[in-house]
Amino acid sequence: MREFLLGLRLLFGAGRGNRVRFFLMAAGGSLGVCCLALVLTIPQILDAHDGRAAARQPQTTSARPADSTLLLQRTDPYGSKAFTRVFIAKGTGRADEAPPGLKELPGPGEVFVSPRVHDLLRDQPAVKGLLPGRERGLIGATGLAHPDELLAYIGTTRGKISDEGRALKGWGYSYAPFPAVEPSTLTYIRFALGSLVLLPLGIFLSVCARLSAASRNRRLASLRLLGLSTKGTQRVNAAETVVAALLGAILGLGEYWVLNQVMTRTGLPSLRWYPDDGALSATTIAVCLIGCPLLAWFVGRASARDAAANPLAVRRTAAPKHPTKWGGLLLVTGLGIVAGYCATGFTDHPADSLGLNALLMPAGILLTGLGLVLTLPLISYALARRLARTTQSLTLNLAMRRNEVEPGSTMRVVTGLVLLVFSASLAQGVLIQLEQVTRPSAPVQDYSIPLSSLTPRQQQEVADVPGVRAHAVTMESWSDPDGSADQPWASAVVATCDELARLVRHVEGCVDGKVMRLGDPNAGTGQGARPGDTLPFRMTEDGRRKTLEITLPHDRIAYRAYDPSAVHGADVLIPPSALPATARPEGARYVLTSSSDHDEVRRVLDGIAAVTPTTAVEPVGVNVEGLQQIAVLETLLAVGMIMGLVIGTAAFAVSATDRAVERRPQVTAITLVGARARTMRAVQCVQVVLPLSVGLTLALLAGKLAESCYLITGGSEIYWDSAGVPVLALAAAGVVTVAALAALPLVGRRIDPELIRRD
């Protein structure tokens, strides 16, 4: 306790510069703690979403007593979002419990809507067609998974839903039917966020705890020479770092509270939550308030080891010991594990992520990243020593001699940037993995809309939605229910040859203006439909029912449809000119197609909803809930990458500022000897740029190996991401440029001899 109090007295009584350094440590630590709290709270936010969605799920049974409450639930896509409507017909028996968010069940003609639907009704009055009745009130937050959810409870009569309705037993399940993120995918996200945020965060907090290491070591060495014990000296230094870390943790939690309040009002793309969802839990508070000071305690004791063990060497600025080789052992171990998994990619049985691999693969990647950080001082020392002995350049010699004497000083500046490039490479692998898992197998996406729900004008407008490549009409021939069982039947596509070519993978032999057979070797044929058979198609023209008879011709078009596709298995192509201009085929569907890119699919769905909000759109082969999950995953990864960038940049800024202050006496001394300012600026740039370039090259190689290891064990179709190399190389070049520019202000225009008066 005596050493702790002594550390506090030195902290506040050692001058303004010492206090400024203390508050810089606290400010840097607060930024790290804020990022840490956000990472730890993301799973809590997702669990809150799923918990409320599970609590409002209706429990129903097929047995329907006469006095029971009937319920019918419909979930349709509204643009790229799911619109859930729950139709409820009150029973005449006991009063049923209302779902979360409502005080009572809606009566016939009454509608309770979520706030987002309320706003939608104001902006898009056509949505009223989906909600028969008058708006009675809003659904409370306890009944909504998130603030932007589209949900409505609609009161109706028993006769309207008697065919499909089920008897209501209660509300609530132990699991959500459509979780915000699948549990298996959430594991990958946690690993990605840990690599992108937590590893750089640990380095950043360590950097903040070691600010002004040289001047602090000289002060600690003086205390040791005055009689303070070795452990006492370490405790004095640890006291300062612990207090700074504790203050930073408190400030960081406050910053997160403000950030949570702001983000709940603005939201993230595809991810919204209520303030209570992101409230700080006891676990998060404990991790931040205990873990960060504990890390600072160990870093503080380790950084004071030299001053406590050999104070005379510190006071006389003796040459420090060579960097340890244990970091190289971690790097070799991590690269060995990663390279082993990469080697399985060349075999017929690549490794998977099951069993022991689920632990060994992430451990190998984390060991690689940690070993990369710990090996950088050793690499910098070896490189500087060799170049200093062989070079004839004064600039390079001065730079390398300084790096040889203090390899750790320069590496503290570049470590955050090197780790940022390593994490960026791994993030590319996570994005590729998610793309492979969620991307449709076909390069196009089809949308099927009931033709009867569209007016001719709306048909043209949805066909003109940005992103739509082609459109057609699909219909089926009519079969007489009283006729024979072997009457011919076929499905038809009404389109031009050009439209058909855009809808399918390959088409051959098409002639415009002619009715032609369609033959797809991957699909079956119509029920007994052969060339020469007559196929009747029912349609309505000017309010009168008509029958269009098409004779199946001998002329055949060979085509191959995508899988899935709205025209898969079609038997006959009918040109639009063969149908009357005002005819509306019965049971026909209007088919649109676009790229299968997730963003493109969302834009097209939103465009269709803007034209006809009440129309049911079926994205062929796509689950709207899946689209929402993909959007959430992309948002979480983007947040992780932004936090990693902020942490890496902050680590560089803090380290560069600290190094500038620490190096002022040495720079001034060499300048007074006669070195020109231009030479000194070049020396400062070389000191940073050369080890940074080596570190970035190693980070690129290690990062690509870690990325390939992740892709191979994850079962991705892509093992070697060569397309991502130019992006990372450009990012590395930008990092080197920024570091070189940041090193220039170390040499000022004015020389202050007071900086070296005591030396």
PDB file of N, CA, C and O in Angstrom, residues 106-137:
ATOM      1  N   PRO A 106     -57.134  -7.771 -30.351  1.00  0.00           N
ATOM      2  CA  PRO A 106     -57.963  -6.888 -31.191  1.00  0.00           C
ATOM      3  C   PRO A 106     -59.308  -7.536 -31.492  1.00  0.00           C
ATOM      4  O   PRO A 106     -59.414  -8.752 -31.705  1.00  0.00           O
ATOM      5  N   GLY A 107     -60.351  -6.711 -31.516  1.00  0.00           N
ATOM      6  CA  GLY A 107     -61.660  -7.183 -31.917  1.00  0.00           C
ATOM      7  C   GLY A 107     -61.831  -7.105 -33.420  1.00  0.00           C
ATOM      8  O   GLY A 107     -60.949  -6.620 -34.142  1.00  0.00           O
ATOM      9  N   PRO A 108     -62.945  -7.613 -33.954  1.00  0.00           N
ATOM     10  CA  PRO A 108     -63.171  -7.543 -35.403  1.00  0.00           C
ATOM     11  C   PRO A 108     -63.084  -6.107 -35.914  1.00  0.00           C
ATOM     12  O   PRO A 108     -63.679  -5.190 -35.344  1.00  0.00           O
ATOM     13  N   GLY A 109     -62.273  -5.908 -36.956  1.00  0.00           N
ATOM     14  CA  GLY A 109     -62.112  -4.580 -37.539  1.00  0.00           C
ATOM     15  C   GLY A 109     -61.089  -3.710 -36.841  1.00  0.00           C
ATOM     16  O   GLY A 109     -60.879  -2.564 -37.251  1.00  0.00           O
ATOM     17  N   GLU A 110     -60.434  -4.225 -35.799  1.00  0.00           N
ATOM     18  CA  GLU A 110     -59.418  -3.452 -35.081  1.00  0.00           C
ATOM     19  C   GLU A 110     -58.020  -3.942 -35.478  1.00  0.00           C
ATOM     20  O   GLU A 110     -57.803  -5.145 -35.662  1.00  0.00           O
ATOM     21  N   VAL A 111     -57.078  -3.011 -35.560  1.00  0.00           N
ATOM     22  CA  VAL A 111     -55.711  -3.330 -35.978  1.00  0.00           C
ATOM     23  C   VAL A 111     -54.735  -2.651 -35.028  1.00  0.00           C
ATOM     24  O   VAL A 111     -54.846  -1.450 -34.761  1.00  0.00           O
ATOM     25  N   PHE A 112     -53.795  -3.437 -34.508  1.00  0.00           N
ATOM     26  CA  PHE A 112     -52.669  -2.900 -33.743  1.00  0.00           C
ATOM     27  C   PHE A 112     -51.413  -3.071 -34.596  1.00  0.00           C
ATOM     28  O   PHE A 112     -51.145  -4.175 -35.098  1.00  0.00           O
ATOM     29  N   VAL A 113     -50.659  -2.012 -34.745  1.00  0.00           N
ATOM     30  CA  VAL A 113     -49.501  -2.046 -35.645  1.00  0.00           C
ATOM     31  C   VAL A 113     -48.254  -1.594 -34.896  1.00  0.00           C
ATOM     32  O   VAL A 113     -48.323  -0.920 -33.856  1.00  0.00           O
ATOM     33  N   SER A 114     -47.101  -1.988 -35.430  1.00  0.00           N
ATOM     34  CA  SER A 114     -45.823  -1.519 -34.890  1.00  0.00           C
ATOM     35  C   SER A 114     -45.595  -0.073 -35.323  1.00  0.00           C
ATOM     36  O   SER A 114     -46.193   0.394 -36.299  1.00  0.00           O
ATOM     37  N   PRO A 115     -44.741   0.666 -34.626  1.00  0.00           N
ATOM     38  CA  PRO A 115     -44.478   2.061 -35.027  1.00  0.00           C
ATOM     39  C   PRO A 115     -43.988   2.181 -36.469  1.00  0.00           C
ATOM     40  O   PRO A 115     -44.325   3.153 -37.154  1.00  0.00           O
ATOM     41  N   ARG A 116     -43.216   1.203 -36.941  1.00  0.00           N
ATOM     42  CA  ARG A 116     -42.731   1.283 -38.326  1.00  0.00           C
ATOM     43  C   ARG A 116     -43.882   1.125 -39.312  1.00  0.00           C
ATOM     44  O   ARG A 116     -43.921   1.798 -40.345  1.00  0.00           O
ATOM     45  N   VAL A 117     -44.838   0.250 -39.014  1.00  0.00           N
ATOM     46  CA  VAL A 117     -46.011   0.109 -39.886  1.00  0.00           C
ATOM     47  C   VAL A 117     -46.866   1.365 -39.820  1.00  0.00           C
ATOM     48  O   VAL A 117     -47.440   1.794 -40.830  1.00  0.00           O
ATOM     49  N   HIS A 118     -46.956   1.972 -38.645  1.00  0.00           N
ATOM     50  CA  HIS A 118     -47.719   3.218 -38.502  1.00  0.00           C
ATOM     51  C   HIS A 118     -47.146   4.287 -39.425  1.00  0.00           C
ATOM     52  O   HIS A 118     -47.901   5.003 -40.110  1.00  0.00           O
ATOM     53  N   ASP A 119     -45.820   4.405 -39.446  1.00  0.00           N
ATOM     54  CA  ASP A 119     -45.191   5.381 -40.348  1.00  0.00           C
ATOM     55  C   ASP A 119     -45.398   4.990 -41.802  1.00  0.00           C
ATOM     56  O   ASP A 119     -45.571   5.852 -42.674  1.00  0.00           O
ATOM     57  N   LEU A 120     -45.410   3.692 -42.068  1.00  0.00           N
ATOM     58  CA  LEU A 120     -45.587   3.217 -43.439  1.00  0.00           C
ATOM     59  C   LEU A 120     -46.992   3.540 -43.949  1.00  0.00           C
ATOM     60  O   LEU A 120     -47.172   3.899 -45.125  1.00  0.00           O
ATOM     61  N   LEU A 121     -47.971   3.415 -43.092  1.00  0.00           N
ATOM     62  CA  LEU A 121     -49.338   3.749 -43.491  1.00  0.00           C
ATOM     63  C   LEU A 121     -49.475   5.232 -43.840  1.00  0.00           C
ATOM     64  O   LEU A 121     -50.264   5.606 -44.711  1.00  0.00           O
ATOM     65  N   ARG A 122     -48.684   6.060 -43.173  1.00  0.00           N
ATOM     66  CA  ARG A 122     -48.727   7.490 -43.463  1.00  0.00           C
ATOM     67  C   ARG A 122     -48.022   7.808 -44.775  1.00  0.00           C
ATOM     68  O   ARG A 122     -48.490   8.626 -45.563  1.00  0.00           O
ATOM     69  N   ASP A 123     -46.884   7.121 -45.027  1.00  0.00           N
ATOM     70  CA  ASP A 123     -46.103   7.416 -46.235  1.00  0.00           C
ATOM     71  C   ASP A 123     -46.596   6.639 -47.450  1.00  0.00           C
ATOM     72  O   ASP A 123     -46.447   7.099 -48.582  1.00  0.00           O
ATOM     73  N   GLN A 124     -47.142   5.434 -47.227  1.00  0.00           N
ATOM     74  CA  GLN A 124     -47.618   4.578 -48.321  1.00  0.00           C
ATOM     75  C   GLN A 124     -49.059   4.155 -48.025  1.00  0.00           C
ATOM     76  O   GLN A 124     -49.304   3.077 -47.472  1.00  0.00           O
ATOM     77  N   PRO A 125     -50.040   4.969 -48.352  1.00  0.00           N
ATOM     78  CA  PRO A 125     -51.436   4.625 -48.024  1.00  0.00           C
ATOM     79  C   PRO A 125     -51.903   3.309 -48.641  1.00  0.00           C
ATOM     80  O   PRO A 125     -52.843   2.687 -48.124  1.00  0.00           O
ATOM     81  N   ALA A 126     -51.239   2.860 -49.721  1.00  0.00           N
ATOM     82  CA  ALA A 126     -51.665   1.618 -50.353  1.00  0.00           C
ATOM     83  C   ALA A 126     -51.485   0.412 -49.443  1.00  0.00           C
ATOM     84  O   ALA A 126     -52.119  -0.635 -49.652  1.00  0.00           O
ATOM     85  N   VAL A 127     -50.614   0.529 -48.422  1.00  0.00           N
ATOM     86  CA  VAL A 127     -50.411  -0.586 -47.484  1.00  0.00           C
ATOM     87  C   VAL A 127     -51.689  -0.882 -46.714  1.00  0.00           C
ATOM     88  O   VAL A 127     -51.860  -1.971 -46.162  1.00  0.00           O
ATOM     89  N   LYS A 128     -52.602   0.071 -46.690  1.00  0.00           N
ATOM     90  CA  LYS A 128     -53.869  -0.126 -45.983  1.00  0.00           C
ATOM     91  C   LYS A 128     -54.599  -1.369 -46.479  1.00  0.00           C
ATOM     92  O   LYS A 128     -55.341  -2.023 -45.721  1.00  0.00           O
ATOM     93  N   GLY A 129     -54.366  -1.736 -47.745  1.00  0.00           N
ATOM     94  CA  GLY A 129     -55.017  -2.930 -48.272  1.00  0.00           C
ATOM     95  C   GLY A 129     -54.586  -4.205 -47.577  1.00  0.00           C
ATOM     96  O   GLY A 129     -55.304  -5.207 -47.595  1.00  0.00           O
ATOM     97  N   LEU A 130     -53.403  -4.213 -46.962  1.00  0.00           N
ATOM     98  CA  LEU A 130     -52.940  -5.389 -46.226  1.00  0.00           C
ATOM     99  C   LEU A 130     -53.538  -5.463 -44.827  1.00  0.00           C
ATOM    100  O   LEU A 130     -53.449  -6.511 -44.181  1.00  0.00           O
ATOM    101  N   LEU A 131     -54.133  -4.364 -44.350  1.00  0.00           N
ATOM    102  CA  LEU A 131     -54.586  -4.289 -42.966  1.00  0.00           C
ATOM    103  C   LEU A 131     -56.056  -3.898 -42.930  1.00  0.00           C
ATOM    104  O   LEU A 131     -56.400  -2.728 -42.691  1.00  0.00           O
ATOM    105  N   PRO A 132     -56.951  -4.845 -43.162  1.00  0.00           N
ATOM    106  CA  PRO A 132     -58.387  -4.520 -43.144  1.00  0.00           C
ATOM    107  C   PRO A 132     -58.846  -4.150 -41.729  1.00  0.00           C
ATOM    108  O   PRO A 132     -58.729  -4.941 -40.806  1.00  0.00           O
ATOM    109  N   GLY A 133     -59.323  -2.939 -41.578  1.00  0.00           N
ATOM    110  CA  GLY A 133     -59.787  -2.483 -40.271  1.00  0.00           C
ATOM    111  C   GLY A 133     -59.232  -1.114 -39.954  1.00  0.00           C
ATOM    112  O   GLY A 133     -58.494  -0.510 -40.728  1.00  0.00           O
ATOM    113  N   ARG A 134     -59.579  -0.632 -38.764  1.00  0.00           N
ATOM    114  CA  ARG A 134     -59.112   0.689 -38.334  1.00  0.00           C
ATOM    115  C   ARG A 134     -57.982   0.515 -37.310  1.00  0.00           C
ATOM    116  O   ARG A 134     -57.984  -0.426 -36.515  1.00  0.00           O
ATOM    117  N   GLU A 135     -57.054   1.433 -37.360  1.00  0.00           N
ATOM    118  CA  GLU A 135     -55.918   1.353 -36.440  1.00  0.00           C
ATOM    119  C   GLU A 135     -56.377   1.707 -35.029  1.00  0.00           C
ATOM    120  O   GLU A 135     -56.881   2.790 -34.766  1.00  0.00           O
ATOM    121  N   ARG A 136     -56.152   0.777 -34.121  1.00  0.00           N
ATOM    122  CA  ARG A 136     -56.595   0.952 -32.729  1.00  0.00           C
ATOM    123  C   ARG A 136     -55.461   1.458 -31.832  1.00  0.00           C
ATOM    124  O   ARG A 136     -55.696   2.184 -30.863  1.00  0.00           O
ATOM    125  N   GLY A 137     -54.214   1.100 -32.134  1.00  0.00           N
ATOM    126  CA  GLY A 137     -53.097   1.502 -31.284  1.00  0.00           C
ATOM    127  C   GLY A 137     -51.792   0.913 -31.793  1.00  0.00           C
ATOM    128  O   GLY A 137     -51.735   0.265 -32.851  1.00  0.00           O
TER     129      GLY A 137
END
